[in-house]
Amino acid sequence: MHKEHTLTKNQQIIFDLIDKSPEPMKAYSILFNVQKKGIKAPLQVYRALDKLVEIGKIHKIESRNAFIACHNSSCQVANATAFSICEVCEKVTEISSVGLSKYLANFKDKDGMKYSKYNLEFFGLCKKCR
Amino acid sequence: MHKEHTLTKNQQIIFDLIDKSPEPMKAYSILFNVQKKGIKAPLQVYRALDKLVEIGKIHKIESRNAFIACHNSSCQVANATAFSICEVCEKVTEISSVGLSKYLANFKDKDGMKYSKYNLEFFGLCKKCR
DNA sequence: TTACATAATGTTATATTATAACAATTTAAT
DNA sequence: ATTAAATTGTTATAATATAACATTATGTAA
Ligand SMILES: [Zn+2]
Ligand SMILES: [Zn+2]
Ligand SMILES: [Zn+2]
Ligand SMILES: [Zn+2]
């Protein structure tokens, strides 16, 4: 139920880098890492990032201005994201909880407004750092 | 249960501005608006913003890099924030739902990890824009 | 009230994150 | 082949945020 997008050259290079990274990557760190592959300018990075976010292959961690690959089976839920963030080591994990996503998808505010999209970031200490 | 912080001069100036604003304010817009009051440098603004966020008088809307005053009775819940954001007119509202905050405060991930803090941003269309 | 610690301020410079504008090229559908 | 849409390349610049250091104000304890 989920169109396959063939990534372009720049998109593929940048996705591969993020996907291999154990931690979220920042745009200029990405840029530095792909310069040897011919991607020379910030805009080339940001354009690829925008597209990858749009199709759900990666997510932006808003509180960190950083990007991680989706590990939720190429996110059918690019519009419903939840992360846990360790405030000590900065480890970020994508949360996939059926309960949570159902609860949030159905959440209505006082005016009965429903939302088409959400992003949730939890903060705390990871196992290691506890 | 909630210490009163006496705001300093810069903090008060900047809080008042944000508090009066009908929409989230960005740091450099704040700077522009308080220059006539003697606050001349970005750092003066960011320092006040940091403190105001810390004590829960304002919140940062991460996806917008903007700040709004807390309307949740000077937020006992600075560590548990939820907002609705209209993707057309950019209106932002702080959500205060007992059900939601209870659900999220008690949420545990697969590893049984509980979190000390969260930020949730919902996106959709506000009443006007629907 | 003096001494000390802590917090806030002022200032300059700089780092980091992100987009504007425009030309050229590639891709995919008629 | 024609055309529209998407992607790329490139330079310049805008927007967001912090480093470093000197100074002043505020609170607390002897
Ligand atoms: Zn995902
Ligand atoms: Zn950790
Ligand atoms: Zn609040
Ligand atoms: Zn609206």
CSV table of C-alpha atoms (C1' of nucleotides) and ligand atoms in Angstrom, one decimal:
chain,number,residue,atom,x,y,z
A,1,MET,CA,0.0,0.0,0.0
A,2,HIS,CA,3.1,2.0,-0.3
A,3,LYS,CA,4.6,3.2,-3.5
A,4,GLU,CA,8.2,2.3,-4.0
A,5,HIS,CA,10.4,5.3,-4.8
A,6,THR,CA,13.5,4.7,-6.8
A,7,LEU,CA,16.0,6.9,-5.2
A,8,THR,CA,18.1,9.2,-7.4
A,9,LYS,CA,21.9,9.2,-7.2
A,10,ASN,CA,22.2,11.9,-4.6
A,11,GLN,CA,19.3,10.6,-2.6
A,12,GLN,CA,20.7,7.1,-2.6
A,13,ILE,CA,24.2,8.2,-1.5
A,14,ILE,CA,22.8,10.2,1.4
A,15,PHE,CA,20.3,7.6,2.4
A,16,ASP,CA,23.0,4.9,2.5
A,17,LEU,CA,25.1,7.1,4.7
A,18,ILE,CA,22.3,7.9,7.2
A,19,ASP,CA,21.1,4.3,7.2
A,20,LYS,CA,24.6,3.0,8.1
A,21,SER,CA,25.0,5.6,10.9
A,22,PRO,CA,24.3,4.3,14.4
A,23,GLU,CA,23.2,7.8,15.4
A,24,PRO,CA,21.3,10.7,13.9
A,25,MET,CA,23.3,12.7,11.4
A,26,LYS,CA,23.3,16.4,11.0
A,27,ALA,CA,23.2,18.0,7.5
A,28,TYR,CA,26.7,19.4,7.5
A,29,SER,CA,28.1,16.2,8.8
A,30,ILE,CA,26.4,14.5,5.9
A,31,LEU,CA,27.8,17.0,3.6
A,32,PHE,CA,31.3,16.5,4.8
A,33,ASN,CA,30.9,12.7,4.4
A,34,VAL,CA,29.6,12.8,0.9
A,35,GLN,CA,32.0,15.3,-0.6
A,36,LYS,CA,34.3,12.6,-1.9
A,37,LYS,CA,31.3,11.3,-3.8
A,38,GLY,CA,30.8,14.6,-5.6
A,39,ILE,CA,28.1,16.2,-3.5
A,40,LYS,CA,29.7,19.6,-2.8
A,41,ALA,CA,27.0,22.0,-1.7
A,42,PRO,CA,24.6,22.2,1.3
A,43,LEU,CA,21.6,22.5,-1.0
A,44,GLN,CA,22.3,19.2,-2.6
A,45,VAL,CA,22.2,17.7,0.8
A,46,TYR,CA,19.1,19.5,1.9
A,47,ARG,CA,17.2,18.7,-1.2
A,48,ALA,CA,17.9,15.0,-0.9
A,49,LEU,CA,17.0,15.2,2.8
A,50,ASP,CA,13.7,16.9,2.0
A,51,LYS,CA,12.8,14.2,-0.4
A,52,LEU,CA,13.8,11.4,1.8
A,53,VAL,CA,11.7,12.8,4.6
A,54,GLU,CA,8.8,13.3,2.3
A,55,ILE,CA,8.8,9.7,1.2
A,56,GLY,CA,9.4,8.4,4.7
A,57,LYS,CA,12.8,6.8,4.2
A,58,ILE,CA,14.2,9.1,6.9
A,59,HIS,CA,12.9,11.2,9.8
A,60,LYS,CA,14.1,14.5,11.2
A,61,ILE,CA,14.6,14.6,14.9
A,62,GLU,CA,13.4,18.2,15.4
A,63,SER,CA,14.9,18.8,18.8
A,64,ARG,CA,18.3,17.9,17.4
A,65,ASN,CA,18.2,19.1,13.8
A,66,ALA,CA,19.4,15.6,12.8
A,67,PHE,CA,18.2,12.8,10.6
A,68,ILE,CA,17.8,9.1,11.1
A,69,ALA,CA,16.7,6.3,8.8
A,70,CYS,CA,13.3,4.9,9.3
A,71,HIS,CA,13.4,1.5,11.0
A,72,ASN,CA,9.7,1.0,10.9
A,73,SER,CA,9.5,-1.0,7.7
A,74,SER,CA,10.0,2.1,5.5
A,75,CYS,CA,7.5,3.9,7.5
A,76,GLN,CA,3.9,3.6,6.4
A,77,VAL,CA,3.7,6.1,9.2
A,78,ALA,CA,5.9,8.9,8.1
A,79,ASN,CA,3.2,11.1,9.4
A,80,ALA,CA,3.1,9.5,12.8
A,81,THR,CA,6.5,9.4,14.3
A,82,ALA,CA,7.7,8.8,17.9
A,83,PHE,CA,11.3,8.7,19.2
A,84,SER,CA,13.1,8.2,22.4
A,85,ILE,CA,16.1,10.3,23.0
A,86,CYS,CA,18.7,9.8,25.7
A,87,GLU,CA,19.7,13.1,27.2
A,88,VAL,CA,23.2,11.9,28.1
A,89,CYS,CA,24.5,9.9,25.2
A,90,GLU,CA,22.0,11.3,22.6
A,91,LYS,CA,21.1,7.8,21.4
A,92,VAL,CA,17.8,8.0,19.5
A,93,THR,CA,15.4,5.1,18.9
A,94,GLU,CA,12.3,5.1,16.8
A,95,ILE,CA,9.4,3.9,18.8
A,96,SER,CA,6.9,1.6,17.2
A,97,SER,CA,4.1,0.9,19.5
A,98,VAL,CA,0.7,0.0,18.2
A,99,GLY,CA,-1.0,1.2,21.3
A,100,LEU,CA,0.7,4.6,21.2
A,101,SER,CA,0.1,5.1,17.5
A,102,LYS,CA,-3.5,4.2,17.8
A,103,TYR,CA,-4.0,6.5,20.8
A,104,LEU,CA,-2.4,9.4,19.0
A,105,ALA,CA,-4.0,8.8,15.6
A,106,ASN,CA,-7.4,8.9,17.3
A,107,PHE,CA,-6.7,11.8,19.6
A,108,LYS,CA,-9.1,14.7,19.4
A,109,ASP,CA,-8.7,18.0,21.1
A,110,LYS,CA,-11.3,19.9,23.0
A,111,ASP,CA,-12.8,21.2,19.7
A,112,GLY,CA,-13.0,17.7,18.3
A,113,MET,CA,-10.1,18.5,16.0
A,114,LYS,CA,-8.3,15.5,14.5
A,115,TYR,CA,-4.8,15.7,13.2
A,116,SER,CA,-3.3,14.4,10.1
A,117,LYS,CA,0.2,14.1,11.4
A,118,TYR,CA,2.2,14.1,14.6
A,119,ASN,CA,5.7,14.0,15.9
A,120,LEU,CA,6.5,12.9,19.5
A,121,GLU,CA,9.9,13.0,21.2
A,122,PHE,CA,10.4,11.4,24.5
A,123,PHE,CA,13.5,12.3,26.6
A,124,GLY,CA,15.1,10.3,29.4
A,125,LEU,CA,18.0,8.1,30.0
A,126,CYS,CA,18.7,5.0,28.0
A,127,LYS,CA,19.6,1.6,29.5
A,128,LYS,CA,23.3,2.3,29.3
A,129,CYS,CA,23.2,5.7,30.9
A,130,ARG,CA,20.9,4.8,33.7
B,1,MET,CA,4.2,23.2,44.4
B,2,HIS,CA,5.9,25.5,42.0
B,3,LYS,CA,8.5,28.0,42.8
B,4,GLU,CA,7.9,31.5,41.7
B,5,HIS,CA,10.7,32.9,39.7
B,6,THR,CA,11.2,36.6,39.8
B,7,LEU,CA,12.1,37.4,36.2
B,8,THR,CA,15.1,39.6,35.6
B,9,LYS,CA,14.8,42.7,33.4
B,10,ASN,CA,15.7,41.1,30.2
B,11,GLN,CA,13.7,38.0,30.9
B,12,GLN,CA,10.6,40.1,31.8
B,13,ILE,CA,10.9,42.2,28.6
B,14,ILE,CA,11.1,39.2,26.5
B,15,PHE,CA,8.5,37.3,28.3
B,16,ASP,CA,6.0,40.2,28.0
B,17,LEU,CA,6.6,40.4,24.3
B,18,ILE,CA,6.1,36.7,23.7
B,19,ASP,CA,3.1,36.6,26.0
B,20,LYS,CA,1.3,39.4,24.2
B,21,SER,CA,2.0,37.8,20.8
B,22,PRO,CA,-0.9,35.9,19.2
B,23,GLU,CA,1.5,33.6,17.5
B,24,PRO,CA,4.9,32.0,18.2
B,25,MET,CA,7.8,34.3,17.9
B,26,LYS,CA,11.2,33.6,16.5
B,27,ALA,CA,14.4,34.7,18.2
B,28,TYR,CA,15.4,37.3,15.7
B,29,SER,CA,12.0,38.8,15.5
B,30,ILE,CA,12.1,39.1,19.3
B,31,LEU,CA,15.5,40.7,19.0
B,32,PHE,CA,14.2,43.3,16.5
B,33,ASN,CA,11.2,44.1,18.8
B,34,VAL,CA,13.2,44.6,22.0
B,35,GLN,CA,16.1,46.6,20.5
B,36,LYS,CA,14.4,49.9,21.5
B,37,LYS,CA,14.5,48.5,25.1
B,38,GLY,CA,18.2,48.2,25.0
B,39,ILE,CA,18.6,44.5,24.2
B,40,LYS,CA,21.0,44.6,21.3
B,41,ALA,CA,22.5,41.2,20.8
B,42,PRO,CA,21.2,37.7,19.9
B,43,LEU,CA,22.9,36.2,22.9
B,44,GLN,CA,20.9,38.4,25.3
B,45,VAL,CA,17.7,37.1,23.7
B,46,TYR,CA,18.8,33.5,23.6
B,47,ARG,CA,19.9,33.6,27.2
B,48,ALA,CA,16.5,34.9,28.3
B,49,LEU,CA,14.8,32.4,26.2
B,50,ASP,CA,16.8,29.5,27.6
B,51,LYS,CA,15.9,30.6,31.1
B,52,LEU,CA,12.2,31.1,30.4
B,53,VAL,CA,12.0,27.7,28.8
B,54,GLU,CA,13.8,26.2,31.8
B,55,ILE,CA,11.3,27.6,34.3
B,56,GLY,CA,8.3,26.8,32.1
B,57,LYS,CA,7.2,30.3,31.3
B,58,ILE,CA,7.5,29.7,27.6
B,59,HIS,CA,7.9,26.7,25.3
B,60,LYS,CA,9.9,26.2,22.2
B,61,ILE,CA,8.0,24.9,19.2
B,62,GLU,CA,10.7,22.7,17.8
B,63,SER,CA,9.4,22.2,14.3
B,64,ARG,CA,9.2,26.0,13.9
B,65,ASN,CA,12.1,27.3,15.9
B,66,ALA,CA,9.7,29.6,17.7
B,67,PHE,CA,8.5,30.3,21.2
B,68,ILE,CA,5.1,30.8,22.8
B,69,ALA,CA,4.1,31.6,26.3
B,70,CYS,CA,2.8,28.8,28.4
B,71,HIS,CA,-1.0,28.9,28.8
B,72,ASN,CA,-1.2,26.0,31.1
B,73,SER,CA,-1.1,27.9,34.4
B,74,SER,CA,2.6,28.6,34.2
B,75,CYS,CA,3.2,25.0,33.2
B,76,GLN,CA,3.7,22.6,36.0
B,77,VAL,CA,4.3,20.5,33.0
B,78,ALA,CA,7.2,22.2,31.3
B,79,ASN,CA,8.4,18.6,30.8
B,80,ALA,CA,5.3,17.4,29.2
B,81,THR,CA,4.2,19.6,26.3
B,82,ALA,CA,1.8,19.1,23.5
B,83,PHE,CA,0.8,21.5,20.7
B,84,SER,CA,-1.4,21.6,17.7
B,85,ILE,CA,-0.1,23.4,14.7
B,86,CYS,CA,-2.1,24.5,11.7
B,87,GLU,CA,-0.1,23.8,8.6
B,88,VAL,CA,-1.8,26.5,6.7
B,89,CYS,CA,-2.0,29.6,9.0
B,90,GLU,CA,0.7,28.3,11.4
B,91,LYS,CA,-1.6,28.9,14.4
B,92,VAL,CA,-0.2,27.1,17.4
B,93,THR,CA,-2.2,26.1,20.4
B,94,GLU,CA,-1.0,24.4,23.6
B,95,ILE,CA,-3.0,21.3,24.3
B,96,SER,CA,-3.9,20.5,27.8
B,97,SER,CA,-5.7,17.2,28.0
B,98,VAL,CA,-5.6,15.2,31.2
B,99,GLY,CA,-6.1,12.0,29.3
B,100,LEU,CA,-3.3,12.7,26.9
B,101,SER,CA,-0.8,13.8,29.5
B,102,LYS,CA,-1.6,10.8,31.7
B,103,TYR,CA,-1.3,8.4,28.8
B,104,LEU,CA,2.1,9.8,27.8
B,105,ALA,CA,3.5,10.2,31.3
B,106,ASN,CA,2.8,6.5,31.9
B,107,PHE,CA,4.0,5.4,28.5
B,108,LYS,CA,6.7,2.7,28.6
B,109,ASP,CA,8.5,1.4,25.6
B,110,LYS,CA,9.3,-2.2,24.8
B,111,ASP,CA,12.2,-2.2,27.2
B,112,GLY,CA,10.0,-0.9,30.0
B,113,MET,CA,11.8,2.5,29.8
B,114,LYS,CA,9.9,5.4,31.2
B,115,TYR,CA,10.6,8.9,30.2
B,116,SER,CA,11.1,12.1,32.2
B,117,LYS,CA,10.0,14.4,29.6
B,118,TYR,CA,8.2,14.6,26.2
B,119,ASN,CA,7.2,17.0,23.5
B,120,LEU,CA,4.4,16.3,21.1
B,121,GLU,CA,3.5,18.3,18.0
B,122,PHE,CA,0.3,17.6,16.1
B,123,PHE,CA,-0.2,18.9,12.6
B,124,GLY,CA,-3.4,19.6,10.8
B,125,LEU,CA,-5.8,22.3,9.8
B,126,CYS,CA,-7.3,24.6,12.3
B,127,LYS,CA,-11.0,25.5,12.4
B,128,LYS,CA,-10.6,28.6,10.2
B,129,CYS,CA,-8.5,26.8,7.6
B,130,ARG,CA,-10.7,23.8,7.3
C,1,DT,C1',28.9,44.5,56.2
C,2,DT,C1',32.3,42.0,54.1
C,3,DA,C1',33.4,38.2,51.7
C,4,DC,C1',32.2,34.9,48.6
C,5,DA,C1',29.6,32.4,45.3
C,6,DT,C1',26.2,32.4,41.8
C,7,DA,C1',23.5,34.3,38.2
C,8,DA,C1',22.8,37.7,34.8
C,9,DT,C1',24.5,41.1,31.6
C,10,DG,C1',27.1,43.3,27.8
C,11,DT,C1',29.9,42.8,23.7
C,12,DT,C1',32.3,41.0,19.7
C,13,DA,C1',33.1,37.4,16.9
C,14,DT,C1',31.9,33.1,14.9
C,15,DA,C1',29.5,28.6,14.2
C,16,DT,C1',25.7,26.1,12.6
C,17,DT,C1',21.5,25.4,10.0
C,18,DA,C1',18.9,26.4,6.0
C,19,DT,C1',17.1,28.8,1.7
C,20,DA,C1',17.0,32.0,-2.6
C,21,DA,C1',17.9,32.4,-7.3
C,22,DC,C1',19.1,30.8,-11.7
C,23,DA,C1',21.0,27.7,-15.2
C,24,DA,C1',21.6,23.1,-16.9
C,25,DT,C1',20.5,18.3,-17.1
C,26,DT,C1',18.0,14.2,-16.6
C,27,DT,C1',13.7,11.5,-16.5
C,28,DA,C1',9.2,10.1,-17.7
C,29,DA,C1',5.0,10.6,-20.1
C,30,DT,C1',2.7,11.8,-24.3
D,1,DA,C1',10.4,14.1,-30.9
D,2,DT,C1',7.9,17.2,-27.6
D,3,DT,C1',7.1,18.6,-23.5
D,4,DA,C1',6.5,18.9,-18.5
D,5,DA,C1',8.3,17.6,-14.2
D,6,DA,C1',12.0,16.5,-11.3
D,7,DT,C1',16.6,16.6,-10.2
D,8,DT,C1',21.1,18.6,-10.3
D,9,DG,C1',24.9,22.0,-10.0
D,10,DT,C1',26.5,26.4,-8.4
D,11,DT,C1',27.1,30.8,-6.0
D,12,DA,C1',25.5,33.7,-2.7
D,13,DT,C1',23.1,34.7,1.4
D,14,DA,C1',19.6,34.3,5.1
D,15,DA,C1',18.3,32.5,9.6
D,16,DT,C1',19.4,30.3,13.8
D,17,DA,C1',22.5,29.6,17.6
D,18,DT,C1',26.8,29.5,20.5
D,19,DA,C1',31.9,30.6,22.2
D,20,DA,C1',34.7,33.4,24.8
D,21,DC,C1',35.6,36.9,27.8
D,22,DA,C1',34.9,41.0,30.7
D,23,DT,C1',31.7,43.2,33.8
D,24,DT,C1',27.9,43.9,37.0
D,25,DA,C1',24.2,42.5,39.9
D,26,DT,C1',22.1,39.4,43.4
D,27,DG,C1',21.9,36.3,47.1
D,28,DT,C1',24.0,33.9,51.1
D,29,DA,C1',26.9,33.1,55.0
D,30,DA,C1',30.4,34.4,58.2
E,1,ZN,ZN,9.7,5.5,10.7
E,2,ZN,ZN,22.3,7.1,26.9
E,3,ZN,ZN,2.8,24.9,29.1
E,4,ZN,ZN,-5.2,27.6,10.2
